Amino acid sequence: MLITGASAGIGAALARVYAVEGWDLILTARRERALQALAGELAAGGATVAVVPEDLADPAAPRRLFDAVAARGLTVDGLVNNAGFSRTAGFLATEPEVQAAMIRVMLTAPVELARLFAPGMVERGYGRILNVASLAGRMPATGGDTLYGPIKSFLIKASQGLHLELRGTGVHVTALCPGYTLTEFHDANGTRAEVSAAYPAWMWQTAEHVARVGYAACETNRPGVTPGVMNTLLAGLAKHLPDRLALAMVGGHAKRLKRI
Ligand SMILES: NC(=O)c1ccc[n+]([C@@H]2O[C@H](COP(=O)([O-])OP(=O)(O)OC[C@H]3O[C@@H](n4cnc5c(N)ncnc54)[C@H](OP(=O)(O)O)[C@@H]3O)[C@@H](O)[C@H]2O)c1
């Protein structure tokens, strides 16, 4: 199982789940030290773990990962596209390079990695592709983190298409759509204080829970899963509201976070 963004949060939690379920792992992210620490922990539990540091904002990274795995003689039967981050300063206040990196890490790299590794899975008649999207991808767009939701919507739809295309091949494809999850995500985008103040503790889920739900959904080959009853209700509500009302609802969310 190749897991991107395994150095923290949901990716690290997924690595622990897959290790417990008997998978050998290839862990990637930029922070090698964190990956090595996790690899040591998982190896102590009996898993075979390889660490391949990469920056997925680099356009050459997916191909380099594919080649590095092949050079080690490893077979990839599972791919978790999890690496991601957001920026909430607003479209015009975010550097174009950062926007390009968001698109590369969360959209282009997952597509390219699936395109590189899925053929082998189909050939062997077995595979798992778990794309970590977001509840944001099921909600109307928000001002502030303008690109994040659309990128995640893309990943959900692309997962649905691939899920249909690979049905019957033994390769499962699932989009995991977590809501607020306790990880480094909101520290990395600098919104920890405001989201903690705006949203009560019961709205937050642990990375371990989200990982378990994602794992189970992919094993049963569900096209998508949203952990948490409240998150599922919110996404359902947004889907059935007229666009204007749905945008107003999410506008309230952005105001609570003082983004617009
Ligand atoms: N936390 C939430 O509330 C939440 C909700 C819905 C969806 N999600 C999604 O869940 C996924 C995991 O996020 P998280 O919550 O676990 O956040 P996190 O704790 O900040 O972890 C993000 C992971 O992505 C990796 N990453 C970021 N930029 C990268 C790059 N350029 N190249 C390679 N790896 C990179 C980070 O590793 P390095 O820094 O070591 O590179 C880290 O391992 C993301 O796709 C996120 O959009 C999160």
Tab-separated table of C-alpha atoms and ligand atoms in Angstrom:
chain	number	residue	atom	x	y	z
A	1	MET	CA	0.000	0.000	0.000
A	2	LEU	CA	1.476	3.320	-1.111
A	3	ILE	CA	0.221	6.150	1.091
A	4	THR	CA	0.842	9.812	0.249
A	5	GLY	CA	0.879	12.381	3.041
A	6	ALA	CA	1.750	9.656	5.541
A	7	SER	CA	3.882	11.897	7.769
A	8	ALA	CA	0.888	13.208	9.760
A	9	GLY	CA	-2.846	13.181	10.371
A	10	ILE	CA	-5.208	11.017	8.323
A	11	GLY	CA	-2.380	9.554	6.207
A	12	ALA	CA	-0.483	8.345	9.281
A	13	ALA	CA	-3.740	6.979	10.739
A	14	LEU	CA	-4.445	5.118	7.487
A	15	ALA	CA	-0.923	3.683	7.549
A	16	ARG	CA	-1.597	2.316	11.051
A	17	VAL	CA	-4.940	0.816	9.946
A	18	TYR	CA	-3.489	-0.834	6.833
A	19	ALA	CA	-0.524	-2.169	8.842
A	20	VAL	CA	-2.893	-3.733	11.393
A	21	GLU	CA	-4.816	-5.268	8.479
A	22	GLY	CA	-1.639	-6.982	7.293
A	23	TRP	CA	-0.476	-4.716	4.486
A	24	ASP	CA	3.138	-3.850	3.791
A	25	LEU	CA	3.556	-0.144	3.254
A	26	ILE	CA	5.335	2.479	1.194
A	27	LEU	CA	5.112	5.844	2.938
A	28	THR	CA	5.656	9.161	1.211
A	29	ALA	CA	5.507	12.883	2.113
A	30	ARG	CA	8.146	15.627	2.356
A	31	ARG	CA	9.173	15.173	6.025
A	32	GLU	CA	11.461	12.168	6.000
A	33	ARG	CA	12.096	12.146	9.746
A	34	ALA	CA	8.369	11.842	10.546
A	35	LEU	CA	8.002	9.097	7.933
A	36	GLN	CA	10.965	7.179	9.393
A	37	ALA	CA	9.517	7.457	12.911
A	38	LEU	CA	6.179	6.027	11.715
A	39	ALA	CA	7.976	3.332	9.707
A	40	GLY	CA	9.872	2.312	12.855
A	41	GLU	CA	6.637	2.098	14.856
A	42	LEU	CA	4.885	0.015	12.168
A	43	ALA	CA	7.890	-2.251	11.608
A	44	ALA	CA	7.951	-2.971	15.347
A	45	GLY	CA	4.386	-4.224	14.898
A	46	GLY	CA	5.516	-6.592	12.118
A	47	ALA	CA	4.866	-4.604	8.914
A	48	THR	CA	7.434	-4.236	6.150
A	49	VAL	CA	7.706	-0.511	5.485
A	50	ALA	CA	9.593	1.499	2.854
A	51	VAL	CA	10.003	5.263	3.029
A	52	VAL	CA	10.250	7.307	-0.187
A	53	PRO	CA	10.228	11.063	0.514
A	54	GLU	CA	8.722	13.217	-2.245
A	55	ASP	CA	7.277	16.671	-2.751
A	56	LEU	CA	4.097	16.120	-4.756
A	57	ALA	CA	4.049	19.779	-5.790
A	58	ASP	CA	6.923	18.830	-8.125
A	59	PRO	CA	5.401	17.801	-11.482
A	60	ALA	CA	7.989	15.021	-11.829
A	61	ALA	CA	7.182	13.461	-8.428
A	62	PRO	CA	4.504	10.880	-9.413
A	63	ARG	CA	6.722	9.347	-12.105
A	64	ARG	CA	9.718	9.423	-9.743
A	65	LEU	CA	7.675	7.586	-7.107
A	66	PHE	CA	6.602	4.975	-9.653
A	67	ASP	CA	10.206	4.459	-10.764
A	68	ALA	CA	11.528	4.348	-7.170
A	69	VAL	CA	9.006	1.667	-6.262
A	70	ALA	CA	9.866	-0.359	-9.381
A	71	ALA	CA	13.600	0.001	-8.689
A	72	ARG	CA	13.076	-1.547	-5.249
A	73	GLY	CA	11.217	-4.449	-6.846
A	74	LEU	CA	8.019	-3.605	-4.943
A	75	THR	CA	4.487	-4.264	-6.211
A	76	VAL	CA	1.801	-1.699	-5.416
A	77	ASP	CA	-1.589	-3.330	-4.830
A	78	GLY	CA	-3.003	-0.317	-3.027
A	79	LEU	CA	-2.799	3.463	-3.373
A	80	VAL	CA	-4.007	6.044	-0.882
A	81	ASN	CA	-4.017	9.545	-2.377
A	82	ASN	CA	-4.144	11.536	0.845
A	83	ALA	CA	-1.555	14.362	0.770
A	84	GLY	CA	-3.151	17.775	0.928
A	85	PHE	CA	-3.335	21.262	2.392
A	86	SER	CA	-5.387	24.424	2.073
A	87	ARG	CA	-4.836	28.164	2.093
A	88	THR	CA	-7.591	30.444	3.322
A	89	ALA	CA	-6.238	33.962	2.696
A	90	GLY	CA	-8.375	34.365	-0.424
A	91	PHE	CA	-7.801	33.876	-4.133
A	92	LEU	CA	-6.051	37.194	-4.778
A	93	ALA	CA	-3.959	37.051	-1.608
A	94	THR	CA	-2.576	33.580	-2.310
A	95	GLU	CA	0.609	33.296	-4.360
A	96	PRO	CA	0.058	31.689	-7.790
A	97	GLU	CA	2.821	29.173	-6.968
A	98	VAL	CA	0.908	28.062	-3.877
A	99	GLN	CA	-2.293	27.694	-5.883
A	100	ALA	CA	-0.407	25.632	-8.466
A	101	ALA	CA	0.972	23.459	-5.651
A	102	MET	CA	-2.541	22.872	-4.272
A	103	ILE	CA	-3.692	21.711	-7.686
A	104	ARG	CA	-0.643	19.511	-8.172
A	105	VAL	CA	-0.688	17.873	-4.729
A	106	MET	CA	-4.443	17.248	-4.458
A	107	LEU	CA	-5.600	16.928	-8.068
A	108	THR	CA	-2.888	16.213	-10.645
A	109	ALA	CA	-0.752	13.899	-8.492
A	110	PRO	CA	-3.693	11.653	-7.458
A	111	VAL	CA	-4.749	11.340	-11.113
A	112	GLU	CA	-1.221	10.599	-12.296
A	113	LEU	CA	-0.508	8.118	-9.497
A	114	ALA	CA	-3.756	6.263	-10.224
A	115	ARG	CA	-2.914	6.234	-13.928
A	116	LEU	CA	0.557	4.834	-13.189
A	117	PHE	CA	-0.396	2.179	-10.638
A	118	ALA	CA	-3.931	1.085	-11.644
A	119	PRO	CA	-2.898	-0.863	-14.788
A	120	GLY	CA	-0.776	-3.254	-12.688
A	121	MET	CA	-3.639	-3.716	-10.239
A	122	VAL	CA	-6.076	-4.530	-13.062
A	123	GLU	CA	-3.576	-6.927	-14.591
A	124	ARG	CA	-3.207	-8.765	-11.271
A	125	GLY	CA	-6.997	-8.670	-10.670
A	126	TYR	CA	-6.652	-6.998	-7.287
A	127	GLY	CA	-6.259	-3.458	-6.050
A	128	ARG	CA	-7.399	-0.700	-3.733
A	129	ILE	CA	-7.457	3.042	-4.514
A	130	LEU	CA	-8.611	5.298	-1.694
A	131	ASN	CA	-8.757	8.998	-2.553
A	132	VAL	CA	-8.972	11.292	0.456
A	133	ALA	CA	-11.249	14.104	-0.697
A	134	SER	CA	-13.320	16.179	1.745
A	135	LEU	CA	-16.809	17.117	2.852
A	136	ALA	CA	-15.858	20.462	1.276
A	137	GLY	CA	-16.025	18.726	-2.107
A	138	ARG	CA	-19.690	17.901	-1.474
A	139	MET	CA	-20.594	21.408	-0.339
A	140	PRO	CA	-21.044	24.635	-2.321
A	141	ALA	CA	-17.865	26.666	-2.890
A	142	THR	CA	-16.586	28.919	-0.117
A	143	GLY	CA	-14.858	32.277	-0.371
A	144	GLY	CA	-11.423	32.382	1.218
A	145	ASP	CA	-10.299	28.867	0.400
A	146	THR	CA	-11.678	29.291	-3.109
A	147	LEU	CA	-9.827	26.416	-4.814
A	148	TYR	CA	-9.952	23.787	-2.069
A	149	GLY	CA	-13.600	22.707	-2.461
A	150	PRO	CA	-13.488	22.516	-6.264
A	151	ILE	CA	-10.290	20.462	-6.158
A	152	LYS	CA	-11.951	18.005	-3.769
A	153	SER	CA	-15.134	17.941	-5.930
A	154	PHE	CA	-12.958	16.941	-8.853
A	155	LEU	CA	-11.403	14.128	-6.828
A	156	ILE	CA	-14.836	12.829	-5.781
A	157	LYS	CA	-16.141	12.796	-9.367
A	158	ALA	CA	-12.945	11.304	-10.778
A	159	SER	CA	-13.130	8.580	-8.108
A	160	GLN	CA	-16.739	7.837	-9.064
A	161	GLY	CA	-15.773	7.494	-12.736
A	162	LEU	CA	-12.828	5.239	-11.999
A	163	HIS	CA	-14.941	3.228	-9.568
A	164	LEU	CA	-17.428	2.512	-12.368
A	165	GLU	CA	-14.732	1.846	-14.918
A	166	LEU	CA	-12.886	-0.680	-12.763
A	167	ARG	CA	-15.942	-2.483	-11.398
A	168	GLY	CA	-15.497	-6.210	-11.844
A	169	THR	CA	-11.701	-5.999	-12.177
A	170	GLY	CA	-10.972	-6.628	-8.496
A	171	VAL	CA	-9.793	-3.030	-8.084
A	172	HIS	CA	-11.853	-1.023	-5.592
A	173	VAL	CA	-12.007	2.782	-5.840
A	174	THR	CA	-13.411	4.966	-3.069
A	175	ALA	CA	-13.478	8.683	-2.258
A	176	LEU	CA	-13.253	9.411	1.473
A	177	CYS	CA	-14.914	12.737	2.397
A	178	PRO	CA	-14.073	13.689	5.978
A	179	GLY	CA	-15.483	16.718	7.741
A	180	TYR	CA	-13.498	18.533	10.430
A	181	THR	CA	-10.780	16.148	11.565
A	182	LEU	CA	-8.202	16.610	14.324
A	183	THR	CA	-4.863	16.653	12.482
A	184	GLU	CA	-2.126	19.168	11.634
A	185	PHE	CA	-4.239	20.467	8.719
A	186	HIS	CA	-5.558	23.571	10.493
A	187	ASP	CA	-2.151	24.281	12.031
A	188	ALA	CA	-0.595	24.115	8.558
A	189	ASN	CA	-3.081	26.656	7.161
A	190	GLY	CA	-2.980	28.844	10.259
A	191	THR	CA	-6.693	28.583	11.146
A	192	ARG	CA	-6.495	26.428	14.299
A	193	ALA	CA	-7.708	29.167	16.662
A	194	GLU	CA	-10.594	30.352	14.497
A	195	VAL	CA	-11.958	26.907	13.575
A	196	SER	CA	-11.689	25.738	17.196
A	197	ALA	CA	-13.645	28.808	18.306
A	198	ALA	CA	-16.232	28.548	15.508
A	199	TYR	CA	-16.987	24.821	15.668
A	200	PRO	CA	-17.770	22.819	18.826
A	201	ALA	CA	-15.847	19.709	19.851
A	202	TRP	CA	-18.637	17.352	18.746
A	203	MET	CA	-18.133	18.425	15.120
A	204	TRP	CA	-14.563	17.138	15.146
A	205	GLN	CA	-13.581	13.566	14.417
A	206	THR	CA	-10.326	11.800	15.114
A	207	ALA	CA	-8.009	10.816	12.277
A	208	GLU	CA	-8.189	7.224	13.561
A	209	HIS	CA	-11.978	7.115	13.166
A	210	VAL	CA	-11.850	8.691	9.702
A	211	ALA	CA	-9.173	6.200	8.634
A	212	ARG	CA	-11.208	3.213	9.873
A	213	VAL	CA	-14.309	4.420	7.995
A	214	GLY	CA	-12.271	4.965	4.811
A	215	TYR	CA	-10.633	1.570	5.047
A	216	ALA	CA	-13.967	-0.238	5.543
A	217	ALA	CA	-15.633	1.642	2.667
A	218	CYS	CA	-12.819	0.789	0.271
A	219	GLU	CA	-12.838	-2.873	1.303
A	220	THR	CA	-16.555	-3.056	0.449
A	221	ASN	CA	-15.975	-1.027	-2.736
A	222	ARG	CA	-18.248	1.904	-1.969
A	223	PRO	CA	-17.716	4.749	-4.477
A	224	GLY	CA	-17.632	7.251	-1.639
A	225	VAL	CA	-18.033	7.646	2.082
A	226	THR	CA	-18.539	10.608	4.411
A	227	PRO	CA	-17.697	9.795	8.036
A	228	GLY	CA	-20.212	11.063	10.605
A	229	VAL	CA	-23.996	11.374	10.584
A	230	MET	CA	-23.928	15.175	10.839
A	231	ASN	CA	-21.502	15.490	7.922
A	232	THR	CA	-23.653	13.165	5.825
A	233	LEU	CA	-26.760	15.214	6.662
A	234	LEU	CA	-24.997	18.488	5.812
A	235	ALA	CA	-23.861	17.185	2.428
A	236	GLY	CA	-27.350	15.836	1.698
A	237	LEU	CA	-28.918	19.157	2.646
A	238	ALA	CA	-26.513	21.143	0.474
A	239	LYS	CA	-27.261	18.858	-2.469
A	240	HIS	CA	-31.015	19.363	-2.276
A	241	LEU	CA	-31.078	23.094	-1.581
A	242	PRO	CA	-31.315	25.545	-4.475
A	243	ASP	CA	-27.837	26.943	-5.267
A	244	ARG	CA	-28.623	30.413	-3.911
A	245	LEU	CA	-29.700	29.060	-0.522
A	246	ALA	CA	-26.800	26.617	-0.385
A	247	LEU	CA	-24.306	29.396	-1.124
A	248	ALA	CA	-25.900	31.554	1.585
A	249	MET	CA	-25.548	28.672	4.048
A	250	VAL	CA	-21.853	28.282	3.254
A	251	GLY	CA	-21.413	32.063	3.211
A	252	GLY	CA	-22.418	31.974	6.873
A	253	HIS	CA	-19.680	29.429	7.476
A	254	ALA	CA	-17.066	31.644	5.803
A	255	LYS	CA	-18.226	34.654	7.854
A	256	ARG	CA	-17.940	32.653	11.068
A	257	LEU	CA	-14.336	32.038	10.110
A	258	LYS	CA	-13.923	35.757	9.271
A	259	ARG	CA	-12.748	34.888	5.752
A	260	ILE	CA	-15.059	37.175	3.832
B	1	LIG	N1	-8.201	17.731	8.757
B	1	LIG	C1	-9.371	17.987	8.194
B	1	LIG	O1	-10.262	18.634	8.795
B	1	LIG	C2	-9.665	17.443	6.803
B	1	LIG	C3	-10.999	17.407	6.391
B	1	LIG	C4	-11.305	16.921	5.128
B	1	LIG	C5	-10.305	16.456	4.297
B	1	LIG	N2	-9.011	16.500	4.706
B	1	LIG	C6	-7.994	16.003	3.759
B	1	LIG	O2	-7.283	14.948	4.360
B	1	LIG	C7	-5.997	14.841	3.757
B	1	LIG	C8	-4.956	14.715	4.848
B	1	LIG	O3	-4.956	15.913	5.611
B	1	LIG	P1	-4.761	15.922	7.189
B	1	LIG	O4	-5.986	16.462	7.791
B	1	LIG	O5	-4.227	14.615	7.652
B	1	LIG	O6	-3.655	17.080	7.281
B	1	LIG	P2	-2.142	17.082	7.864
B	1	LIG	O7	-2.118	16.488	9.223
B	1	LIG	O8	-1.688	18.483	7.672
B	1	LIG	O9	-1.377	16.106	6.854
B	1	LIG	C9	-1.192	16.466	5.510
B	1	LIG	C10	-0.241	15.493	4.868
B	1	LIG	O10	-0.050	15.882	3.493
B	1	LIG	C11	1.338	15.947	3.241
B	1	LIG	N3	1.670	16.952	2.225
B	1	LIG	C12	1.312	18.262	2.205
B	1	LIG	N4	1.886	18.884	1.169
B	1	LIG	C13	2.630	17.948	0.511
B	1	LIG	C14	3.481	17.965	-0.625
B	1	LIG	N5	3.756	19.103	-1.297
B	1	LIG	N6	4.080	16.817	-1.026
B	1	LIG	C15	3.865	15.675	-0.341
B	1	LIG	N7	3.084	15.587	0.752
B	1	LIG	C16	2.484	16.712	1.178
B	1	LIG	C17	1.972	16.311	4.579
B	1	LIG	O11	3.312	15.835	4.644
B	1	LIG	P3	4.633	16.756	4.607
B	1	LIG	O12	4.306	18.075	5.256
B	1	LIG	O13	5.628	15.926	5.376
B	1	LIG	O14	4.960	16.850	3.162
B	1	LIG	C18	1.119	15.495	5.539
B	1	LIG	O15	1.598	14.181	5.629
B	1	LIG	C19	-5.824	16.089	2.888
B	1	LIG	O16	-6.007	15.744	1.537
B	1	LIG	C20	-6.935	17.007	3.370
B	1	LIG	O17	-7.367	17.875	2.333
B	1	LIG	C21	-8.676	16.980	5.935
